[in-house]
Tab-separated table of C-alpha atoms and ligand atoms in Angstrom:
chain	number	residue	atom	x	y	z
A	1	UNK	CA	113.828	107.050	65.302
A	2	UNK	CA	110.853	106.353	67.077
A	3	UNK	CA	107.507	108.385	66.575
A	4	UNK	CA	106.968	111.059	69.224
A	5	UNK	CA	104.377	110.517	71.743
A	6	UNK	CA	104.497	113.704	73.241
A	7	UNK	CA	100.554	114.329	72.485
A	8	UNK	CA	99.298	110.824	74.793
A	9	UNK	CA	98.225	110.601	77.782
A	10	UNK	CA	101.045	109.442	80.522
A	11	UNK	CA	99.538	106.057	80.405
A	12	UNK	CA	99.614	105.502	76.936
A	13	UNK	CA	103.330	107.259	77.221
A	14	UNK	CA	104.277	104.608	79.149
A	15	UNK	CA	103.352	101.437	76.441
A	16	UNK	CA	104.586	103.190	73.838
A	17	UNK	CA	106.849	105.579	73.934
A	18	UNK	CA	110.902	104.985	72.534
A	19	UNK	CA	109.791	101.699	71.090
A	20	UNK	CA	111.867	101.016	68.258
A	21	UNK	CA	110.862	97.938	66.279
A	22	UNK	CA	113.165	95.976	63.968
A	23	UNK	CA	112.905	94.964	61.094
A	24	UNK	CA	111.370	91.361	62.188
A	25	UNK	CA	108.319	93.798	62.974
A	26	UNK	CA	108.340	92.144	67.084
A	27	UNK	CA	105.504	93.342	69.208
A	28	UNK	CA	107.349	93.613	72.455
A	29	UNK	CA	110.567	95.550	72.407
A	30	UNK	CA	113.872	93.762	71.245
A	31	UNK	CA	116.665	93.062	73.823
A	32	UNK	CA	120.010	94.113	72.257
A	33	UNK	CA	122.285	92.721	73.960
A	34	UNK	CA	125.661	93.480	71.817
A	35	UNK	CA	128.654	95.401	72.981
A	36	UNK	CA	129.497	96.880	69.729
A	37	UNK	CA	128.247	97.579	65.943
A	38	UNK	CA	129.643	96.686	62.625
A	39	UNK	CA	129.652	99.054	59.953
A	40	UNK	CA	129.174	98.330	55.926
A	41	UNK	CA	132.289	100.328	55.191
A	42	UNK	CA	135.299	102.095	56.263
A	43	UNK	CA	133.346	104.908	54.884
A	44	UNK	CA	130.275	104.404	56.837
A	45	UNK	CA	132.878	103.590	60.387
A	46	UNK	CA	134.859	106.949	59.858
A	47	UNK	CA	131.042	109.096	59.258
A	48	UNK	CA	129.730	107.032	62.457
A	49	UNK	CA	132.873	108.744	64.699
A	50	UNK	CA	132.535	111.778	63.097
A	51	UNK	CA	128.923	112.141	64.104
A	52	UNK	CA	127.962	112.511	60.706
A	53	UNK	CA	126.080	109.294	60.677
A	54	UNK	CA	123.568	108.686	63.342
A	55	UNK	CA	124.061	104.845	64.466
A	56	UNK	CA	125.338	103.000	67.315
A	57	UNK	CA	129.291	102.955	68.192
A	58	UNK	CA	129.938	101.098	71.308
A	59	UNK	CA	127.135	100.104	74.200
A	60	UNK	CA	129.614	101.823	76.607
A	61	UNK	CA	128.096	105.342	74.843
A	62	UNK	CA	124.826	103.847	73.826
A	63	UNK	CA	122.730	100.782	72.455
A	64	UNK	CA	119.103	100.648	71.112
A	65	UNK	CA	117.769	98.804	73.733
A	66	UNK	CA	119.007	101.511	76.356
A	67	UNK	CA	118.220	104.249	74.004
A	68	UNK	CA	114.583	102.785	73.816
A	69	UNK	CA	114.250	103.128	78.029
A	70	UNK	CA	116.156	106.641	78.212
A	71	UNK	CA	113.339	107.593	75.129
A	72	UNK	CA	109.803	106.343	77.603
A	73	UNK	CA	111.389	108.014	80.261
A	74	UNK	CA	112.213	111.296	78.329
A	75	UNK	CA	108.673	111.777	77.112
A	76	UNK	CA	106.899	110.412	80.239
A	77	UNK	CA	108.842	113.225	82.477
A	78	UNK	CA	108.661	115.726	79.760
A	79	UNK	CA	112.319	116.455	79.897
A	80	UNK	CA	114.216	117.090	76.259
A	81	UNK	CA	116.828	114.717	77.092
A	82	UNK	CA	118.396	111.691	79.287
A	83	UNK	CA	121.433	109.044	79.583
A	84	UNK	CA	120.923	106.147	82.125
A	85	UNK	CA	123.248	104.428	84.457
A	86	UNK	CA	124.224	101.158	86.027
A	87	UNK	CA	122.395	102.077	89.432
A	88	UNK	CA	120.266	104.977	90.923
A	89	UNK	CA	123.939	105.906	92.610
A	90	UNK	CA	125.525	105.710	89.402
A	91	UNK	CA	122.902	108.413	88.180
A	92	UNK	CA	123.103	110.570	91.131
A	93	UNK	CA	127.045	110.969	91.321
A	94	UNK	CA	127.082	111.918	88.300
A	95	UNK	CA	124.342	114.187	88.318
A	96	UNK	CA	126.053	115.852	91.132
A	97	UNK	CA	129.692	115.678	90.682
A	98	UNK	CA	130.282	115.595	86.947
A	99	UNK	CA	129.336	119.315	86.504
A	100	UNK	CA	131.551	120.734	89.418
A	101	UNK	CA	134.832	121.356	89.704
A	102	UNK	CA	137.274	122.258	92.638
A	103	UNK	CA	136.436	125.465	94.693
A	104	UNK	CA	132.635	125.194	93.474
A	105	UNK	CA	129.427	124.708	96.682
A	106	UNK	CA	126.501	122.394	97.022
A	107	UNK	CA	123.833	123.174	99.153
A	108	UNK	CA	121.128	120.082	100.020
A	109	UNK	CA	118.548	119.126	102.419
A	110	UNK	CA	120.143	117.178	105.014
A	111	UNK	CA	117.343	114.023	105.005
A	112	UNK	CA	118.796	112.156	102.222
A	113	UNK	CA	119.504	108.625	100.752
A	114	UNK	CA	122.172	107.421	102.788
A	115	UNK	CA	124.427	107.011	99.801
A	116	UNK	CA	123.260	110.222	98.150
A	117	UNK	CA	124.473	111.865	101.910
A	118	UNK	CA	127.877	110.037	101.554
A	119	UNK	CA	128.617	111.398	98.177
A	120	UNK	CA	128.037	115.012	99.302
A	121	UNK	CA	129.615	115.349	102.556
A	122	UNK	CA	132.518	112.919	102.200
A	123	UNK	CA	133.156	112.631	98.736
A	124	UNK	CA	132.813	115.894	97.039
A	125	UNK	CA	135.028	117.830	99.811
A	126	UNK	CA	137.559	115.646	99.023
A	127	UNK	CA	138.146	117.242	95.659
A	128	UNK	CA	137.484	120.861	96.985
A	129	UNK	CA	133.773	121.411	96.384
A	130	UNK	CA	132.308	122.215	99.626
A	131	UNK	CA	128.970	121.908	100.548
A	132	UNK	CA	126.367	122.862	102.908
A	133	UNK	CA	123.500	120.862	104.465
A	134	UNK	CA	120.145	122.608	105.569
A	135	UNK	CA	116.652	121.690	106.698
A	136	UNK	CA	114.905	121.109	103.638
A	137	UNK	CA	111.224	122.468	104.536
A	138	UNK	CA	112.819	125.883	105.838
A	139	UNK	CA	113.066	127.947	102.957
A	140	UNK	CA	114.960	130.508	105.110
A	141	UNK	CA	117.998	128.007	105.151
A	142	UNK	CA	118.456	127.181	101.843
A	143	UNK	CA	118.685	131.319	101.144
A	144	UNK	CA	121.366	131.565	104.317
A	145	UNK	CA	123.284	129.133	102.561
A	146	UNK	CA	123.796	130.353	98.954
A	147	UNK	CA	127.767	131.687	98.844
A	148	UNK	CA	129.055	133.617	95.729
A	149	UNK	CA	130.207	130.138	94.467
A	150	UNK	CA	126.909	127.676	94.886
A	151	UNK	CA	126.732	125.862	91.664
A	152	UNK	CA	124.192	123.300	92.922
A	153	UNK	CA	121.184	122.329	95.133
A	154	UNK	CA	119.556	118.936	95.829
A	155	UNK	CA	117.120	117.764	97.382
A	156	UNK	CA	114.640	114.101	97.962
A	157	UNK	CA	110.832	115.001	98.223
A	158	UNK	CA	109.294	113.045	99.879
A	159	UNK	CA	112.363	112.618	102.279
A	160	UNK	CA	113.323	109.241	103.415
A	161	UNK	CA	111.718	107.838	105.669
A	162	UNK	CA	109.764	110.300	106.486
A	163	UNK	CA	108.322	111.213	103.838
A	164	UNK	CA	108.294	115.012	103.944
A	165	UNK	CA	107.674	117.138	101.532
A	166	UNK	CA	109.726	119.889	100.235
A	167	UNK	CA	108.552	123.249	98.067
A	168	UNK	CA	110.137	122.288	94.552
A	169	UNK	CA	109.040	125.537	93.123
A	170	UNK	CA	110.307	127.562	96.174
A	171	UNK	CA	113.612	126.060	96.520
A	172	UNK	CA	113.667	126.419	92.845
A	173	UNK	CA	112.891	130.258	92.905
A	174	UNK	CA	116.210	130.458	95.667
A	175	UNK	CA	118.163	128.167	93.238
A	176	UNK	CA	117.668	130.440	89.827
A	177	UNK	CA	118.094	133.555	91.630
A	178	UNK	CA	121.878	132.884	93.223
A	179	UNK	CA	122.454	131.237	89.308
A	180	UNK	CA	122.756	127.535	90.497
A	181	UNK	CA	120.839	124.560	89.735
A	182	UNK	CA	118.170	122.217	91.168
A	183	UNK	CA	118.485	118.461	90.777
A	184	UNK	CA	116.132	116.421	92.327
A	185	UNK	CA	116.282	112.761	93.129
A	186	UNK	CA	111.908	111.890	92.240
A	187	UNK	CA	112.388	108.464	94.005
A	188	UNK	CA	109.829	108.246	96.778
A	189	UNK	CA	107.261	110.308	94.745
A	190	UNK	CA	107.640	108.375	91.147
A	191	UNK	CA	107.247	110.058	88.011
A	192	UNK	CA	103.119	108.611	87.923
A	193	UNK	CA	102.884	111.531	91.172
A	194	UNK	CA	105.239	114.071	90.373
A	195	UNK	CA	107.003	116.132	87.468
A	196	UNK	CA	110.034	118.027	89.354
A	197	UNK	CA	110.988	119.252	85.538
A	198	UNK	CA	107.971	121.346	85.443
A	199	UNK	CA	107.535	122.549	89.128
A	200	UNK	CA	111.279	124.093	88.338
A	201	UNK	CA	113.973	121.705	88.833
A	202	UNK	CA	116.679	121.811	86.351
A	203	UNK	CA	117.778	117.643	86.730
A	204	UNK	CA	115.655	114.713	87.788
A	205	UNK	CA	117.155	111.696	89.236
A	206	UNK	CA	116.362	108.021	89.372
A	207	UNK	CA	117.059	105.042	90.720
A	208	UNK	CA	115.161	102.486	88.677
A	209	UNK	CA	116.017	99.894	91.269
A	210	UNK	CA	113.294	100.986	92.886
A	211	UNK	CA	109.195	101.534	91.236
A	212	UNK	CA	110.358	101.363	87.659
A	213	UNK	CA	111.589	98.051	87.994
A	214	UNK	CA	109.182	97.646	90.977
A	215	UNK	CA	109.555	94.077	90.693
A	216	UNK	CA	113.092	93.316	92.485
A	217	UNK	CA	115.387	92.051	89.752
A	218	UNK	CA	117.698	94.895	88.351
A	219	UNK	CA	119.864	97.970	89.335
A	220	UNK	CA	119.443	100.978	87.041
A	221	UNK	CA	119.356	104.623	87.250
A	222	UNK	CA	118.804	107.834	84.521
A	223	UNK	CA	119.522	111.411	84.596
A	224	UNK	CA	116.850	113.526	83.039
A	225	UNK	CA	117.243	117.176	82.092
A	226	UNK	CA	117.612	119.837	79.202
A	227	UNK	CA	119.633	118.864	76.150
A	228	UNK	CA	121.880	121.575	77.253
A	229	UNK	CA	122.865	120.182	80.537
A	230	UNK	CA	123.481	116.743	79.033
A	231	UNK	CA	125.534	117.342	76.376
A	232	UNK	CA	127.653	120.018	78.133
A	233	UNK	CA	128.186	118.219	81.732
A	234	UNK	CA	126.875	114.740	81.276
A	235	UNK	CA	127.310	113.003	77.673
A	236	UNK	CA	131.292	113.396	77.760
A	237	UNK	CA	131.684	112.414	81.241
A	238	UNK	CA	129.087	109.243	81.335
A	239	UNK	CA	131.002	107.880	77.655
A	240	UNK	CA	134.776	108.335	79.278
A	241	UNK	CA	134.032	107.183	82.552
A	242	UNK	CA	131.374	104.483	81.590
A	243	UNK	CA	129.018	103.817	84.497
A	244	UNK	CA	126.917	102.170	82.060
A	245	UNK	CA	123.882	100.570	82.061
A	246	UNK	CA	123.765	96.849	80.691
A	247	UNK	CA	121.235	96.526	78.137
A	248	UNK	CA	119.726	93.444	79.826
A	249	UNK	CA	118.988	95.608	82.914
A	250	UNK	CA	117.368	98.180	80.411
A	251	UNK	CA	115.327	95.997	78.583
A	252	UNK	CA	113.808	94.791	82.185
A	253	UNK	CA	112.956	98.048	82.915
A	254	UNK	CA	111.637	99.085	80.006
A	255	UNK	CA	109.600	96.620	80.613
A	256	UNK	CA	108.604	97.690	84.023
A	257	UNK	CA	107.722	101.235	82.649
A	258	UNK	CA	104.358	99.381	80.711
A	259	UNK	CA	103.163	98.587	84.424
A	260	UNK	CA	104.188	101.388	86.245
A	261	UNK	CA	101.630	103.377	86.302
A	262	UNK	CA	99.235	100.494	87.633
A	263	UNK	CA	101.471	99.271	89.909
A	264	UNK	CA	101.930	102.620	91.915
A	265	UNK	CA	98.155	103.754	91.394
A	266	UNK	CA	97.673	100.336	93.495
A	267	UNK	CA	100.711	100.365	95.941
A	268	UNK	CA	98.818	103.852	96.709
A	269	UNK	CA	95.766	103.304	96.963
A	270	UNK	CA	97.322	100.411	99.352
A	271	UNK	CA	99.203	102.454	101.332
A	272	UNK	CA	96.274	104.925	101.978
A	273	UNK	CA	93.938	102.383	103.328
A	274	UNK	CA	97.096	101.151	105.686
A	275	UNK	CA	97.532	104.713	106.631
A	276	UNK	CA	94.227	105.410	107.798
A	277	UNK	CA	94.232	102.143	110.041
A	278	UNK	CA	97.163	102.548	111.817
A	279	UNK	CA	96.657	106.585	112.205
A	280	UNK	CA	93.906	105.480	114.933
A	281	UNK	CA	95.566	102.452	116.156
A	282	UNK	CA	96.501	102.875	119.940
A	283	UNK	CA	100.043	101.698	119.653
A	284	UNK	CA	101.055	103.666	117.033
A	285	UNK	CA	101.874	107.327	118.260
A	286	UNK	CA	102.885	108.787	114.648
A	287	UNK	CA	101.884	108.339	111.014
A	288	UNK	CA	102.983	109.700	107.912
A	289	UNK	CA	101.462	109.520	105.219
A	290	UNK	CA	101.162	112.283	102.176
A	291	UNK	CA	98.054	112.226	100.975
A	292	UNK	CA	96.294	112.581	104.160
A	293	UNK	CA	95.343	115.747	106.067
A	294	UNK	CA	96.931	115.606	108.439
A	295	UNK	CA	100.599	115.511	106.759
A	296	UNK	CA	102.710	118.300	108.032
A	297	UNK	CA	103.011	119.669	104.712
A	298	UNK	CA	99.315	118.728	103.567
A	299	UNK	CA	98.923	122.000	101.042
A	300	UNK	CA	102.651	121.279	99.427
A	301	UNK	CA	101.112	118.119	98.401
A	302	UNK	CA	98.094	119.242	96.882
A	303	UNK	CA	100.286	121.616	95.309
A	304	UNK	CA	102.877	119.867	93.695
A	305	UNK	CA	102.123	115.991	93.414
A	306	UNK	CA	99.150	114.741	91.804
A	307	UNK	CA	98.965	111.471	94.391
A	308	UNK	CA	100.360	110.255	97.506
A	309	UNK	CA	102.981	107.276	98.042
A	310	UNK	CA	103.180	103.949	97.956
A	311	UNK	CA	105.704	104.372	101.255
A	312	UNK	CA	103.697	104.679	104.930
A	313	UNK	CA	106.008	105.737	107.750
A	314	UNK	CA	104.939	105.207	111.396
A	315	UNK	CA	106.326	105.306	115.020
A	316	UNK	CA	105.322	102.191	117.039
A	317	UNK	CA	105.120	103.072	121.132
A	318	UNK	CA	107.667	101.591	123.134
A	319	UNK	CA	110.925	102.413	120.583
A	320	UNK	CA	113.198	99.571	118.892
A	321	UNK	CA	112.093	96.762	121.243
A	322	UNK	CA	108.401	97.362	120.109
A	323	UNK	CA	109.308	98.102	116.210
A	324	UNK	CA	111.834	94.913	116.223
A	325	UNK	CA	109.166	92.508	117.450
A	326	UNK	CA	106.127	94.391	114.556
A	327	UNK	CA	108.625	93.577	112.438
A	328	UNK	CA	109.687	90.187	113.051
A	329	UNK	CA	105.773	89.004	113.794
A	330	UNK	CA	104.896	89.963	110.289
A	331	UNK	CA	104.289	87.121	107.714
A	332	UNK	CA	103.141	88.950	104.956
A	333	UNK	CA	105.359	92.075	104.671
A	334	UNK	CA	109.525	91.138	104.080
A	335	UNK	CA	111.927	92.687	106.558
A	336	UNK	CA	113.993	94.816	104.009
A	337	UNK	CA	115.988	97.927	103.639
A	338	UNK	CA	114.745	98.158	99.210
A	339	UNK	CA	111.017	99.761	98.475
A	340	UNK	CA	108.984	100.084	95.289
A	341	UNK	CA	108.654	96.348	95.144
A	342	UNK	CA	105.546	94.184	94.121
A	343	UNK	CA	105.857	92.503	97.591
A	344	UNK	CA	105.295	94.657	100.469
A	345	UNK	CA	108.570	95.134	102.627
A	346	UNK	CA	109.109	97.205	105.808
A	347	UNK	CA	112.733	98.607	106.999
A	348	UNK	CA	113.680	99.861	110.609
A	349	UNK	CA	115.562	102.698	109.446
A	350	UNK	CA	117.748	103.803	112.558
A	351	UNK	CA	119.651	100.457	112.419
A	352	UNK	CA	119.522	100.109	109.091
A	353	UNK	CA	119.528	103.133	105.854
A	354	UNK	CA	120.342	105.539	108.809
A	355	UNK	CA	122.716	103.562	111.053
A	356	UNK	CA	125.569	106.011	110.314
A	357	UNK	CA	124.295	108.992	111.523
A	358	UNK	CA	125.147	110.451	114.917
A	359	UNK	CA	121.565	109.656	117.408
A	360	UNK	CA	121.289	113.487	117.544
A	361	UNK	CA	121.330	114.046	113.722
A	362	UNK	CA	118.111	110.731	113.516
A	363	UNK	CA	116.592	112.427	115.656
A	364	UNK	CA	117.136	116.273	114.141
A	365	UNK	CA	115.650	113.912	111.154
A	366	UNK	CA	112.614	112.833	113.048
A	367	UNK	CA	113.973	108.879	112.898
A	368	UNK	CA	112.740	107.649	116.430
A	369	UNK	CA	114.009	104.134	117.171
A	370	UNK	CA	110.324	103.535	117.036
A	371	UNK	CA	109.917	104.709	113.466
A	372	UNK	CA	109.219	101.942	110.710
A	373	UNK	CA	108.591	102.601	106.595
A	374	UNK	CA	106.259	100.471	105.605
A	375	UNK	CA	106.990	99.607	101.458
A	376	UNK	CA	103.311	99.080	100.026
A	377	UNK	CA	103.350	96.188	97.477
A	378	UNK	CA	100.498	94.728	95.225
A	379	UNK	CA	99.040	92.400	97.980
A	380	UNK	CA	95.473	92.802	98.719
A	381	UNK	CA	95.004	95.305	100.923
A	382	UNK	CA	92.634	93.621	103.440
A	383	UNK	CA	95.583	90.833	103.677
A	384	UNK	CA	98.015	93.911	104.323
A	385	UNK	CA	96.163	95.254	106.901
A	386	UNK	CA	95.551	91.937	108.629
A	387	UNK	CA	98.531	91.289	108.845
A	388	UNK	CA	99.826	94.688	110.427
A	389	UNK	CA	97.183	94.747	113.031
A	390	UNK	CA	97.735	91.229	114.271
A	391	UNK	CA	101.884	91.843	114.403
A	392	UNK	CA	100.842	95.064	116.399
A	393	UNK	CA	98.825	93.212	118.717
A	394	UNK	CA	101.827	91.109	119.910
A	395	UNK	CA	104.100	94.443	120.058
B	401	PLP	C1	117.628	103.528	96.327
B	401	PLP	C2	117.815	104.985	96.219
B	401	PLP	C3	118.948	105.526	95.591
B	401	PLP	C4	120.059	104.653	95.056
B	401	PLP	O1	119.660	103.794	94.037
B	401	PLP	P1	120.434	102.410	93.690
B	401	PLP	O2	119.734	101.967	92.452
B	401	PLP	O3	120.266	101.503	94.850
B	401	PLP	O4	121.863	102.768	93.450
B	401	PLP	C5	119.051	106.903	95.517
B	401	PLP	N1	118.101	107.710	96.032
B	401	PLP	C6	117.000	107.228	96.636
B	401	PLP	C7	115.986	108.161	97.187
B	401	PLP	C8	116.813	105.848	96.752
B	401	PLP	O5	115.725	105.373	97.368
């Protein structure tokens, strides 16, 4: 077992936390990549199954080098416990579906992932749990929706892409008081910016794909929550049904966690100075950017996240003809529908992440055919900024 780090600093957290060193005495962490585990003795194989002895079985259930990543992210989110998956998805569904059953209710904000919106309107009513989709920043809604039956909420804050922000502690309150849950998927605001564990939520979601990584080479996801919730709705289901993480993909981000903390201080601080450009710039006619005053939910912030984002969303004048031709003048910043990433990429979201929804629901959503999200990466910012300001010239 690896030493604690609970009393550090997130920073230091990050380094060091989980690591669990062989006995070659390695300074960076070991990659394990092994399926299985031999054992010394029948003995010491039956003990192991029993759960009398505490080593590895199979790397479906677990492996050291995933166990090191689930242990840095435990004790940088604060939670008591965590299992990872093959992909953010992967961590989501099961977040979601693996503690319902048939005649249970969901209630979430309606601006989600497009994925995390397919697995809660189509597939969940498919096996009988219904749910309900509200307005996430209208606290009213989420009350007029709790039933007898609501097991669950969940909710994205910041929303993509447009980055609002929702009251974690209110929509907690609403949560606790009809007896359900709160998971939230931390995505756009990054565990460096915000704790949803200790504003309220019960679950905290991942993908890893995106700012833990935050360098463009592996899938992953986690599941963070109370020992509780894990081993009663989560351990069982993630060892049976095995949407595993491959400990190649862990060790990677593991390795991403050690930078994280840099990387999204930067991508900020980035996005900030890219903000405050284009908020005066006379062909843009909307920014969004949390972080600065003039956000639509301005106090939440300063409330409940200790920084902004390293996302900037904006509504170019003149609609898709004038976003397309931003986007394709750009030589800096990748046309892309990912985020988090050390290189700076930019998505058109109507025809891309939310191409399935109805026009009326974008635009119930605030997704103009103008709107862009604009990924800040670890570029210099002047080169950034440049390069925005001379595609938006030619728009
Ligand atoms: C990308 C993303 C996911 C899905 O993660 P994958 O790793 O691509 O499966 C879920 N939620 C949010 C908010 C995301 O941005």
């Amino acid at each position: 077992m690896s030493k604690s780090t609970a009393n550090y600093r997130p920073e230091t957290r990050l380094v060091h936390s989980g690591t669990l060193r062989s006995q070659y005495g390695e300074t960076s962490e070991a990659l394990f990549l092994t399926q299985g585990y031999v054992y010394d003795s029948a003995e010491q194989c039956e003990a192991r199954f029993k759960g009398e002895d505490p080593g590895f079985i199979y790397s479906r259930y677990s492996n050291p080098t995933i166990a090191m990543f689930e242990r840095r992210m435990i004790e940088l989110e604060g939670a008591e416990a965590a299992r990872s998956a093959a992909t953010g998805m992967a961590a989501v569904t099961t977040a979601i579906l693996a503690p319902l059953k048939a005649g249970d209710h969901l209630v979430a904000s309606r601006a989600l992932f497009g994925s995390c919106l397919y697995v809660v309107q189509d597939l969940l009513p498919r096996y009988g749990i219904e749910t309900t989709l509200v307005d996430g920043a209208n606290l009213d809604e989420w009350q007029r929706a709790v039933k007898p039956n609501t097991k669950t909420f969940f909710l994205e804050s910041p929303t993509n892409p447009t980055l609002d922000v929702l009251d974690i502690p209110g929509i907690a309150e609403i949560a606790h008081k009809a007896g359900a849950r709160l998971v939230v998927d931390n995505v756009f605001a990054t565990p460096i910016w915000q704790s949803p564990l200790a504003l309220g939520a019960d679950v905290v979601v991942y993908s890893a794909t995106k700012h833990i990584d935050g360098q463009g080479r592996c899938l992953g996801g986690i599941i963070l929550s109370s020992e509780a919730f894990i081993a009663e709705h989560i351990h069982n289901f993630m060892r049976q049904t095995g949407p595993s993480i491959s400990p190649f993909n862990a060790w990677v981000l593991l390795k991403g966690l050690e930078t994280l903390g840099v990387r999204v201080r930067a991508q900020t601080e980035t996005a900030a100075r890219i903000a405050d450009v284009l908020a005066s710039h006379p062909k843009i006619s909307r920014l969004v950017f949390p972080g600065r005053a003039d956000h639509p939910q301005a106090a939440l912030v300063k409330k409940q996240m200790r920084g902004g984002s390293t996302l900037v969303g904006f509504e170019v004048k003149g609609g898709k003809q004038a976003a397309f031709r931003v986007l394709n003048e750009l030589k800096l910043a990748k046309i892309s529908n990912n985020l988090g990433d050390a290189k700076s990429l930019v998505t058109h979201p109507a025809t891309t992440t939310h191409q399935r929804l109805k026009p009326e629901d974008r635009a119930a959503l605030g997704i103009s055919e103008g709107f862009i999200r604009f990924s800040a990466g670890l570029e210099h910012a002047d080169d950034l900024i440049e390069d925005l300001t001379a595609a938006l010239e030619k728009a």
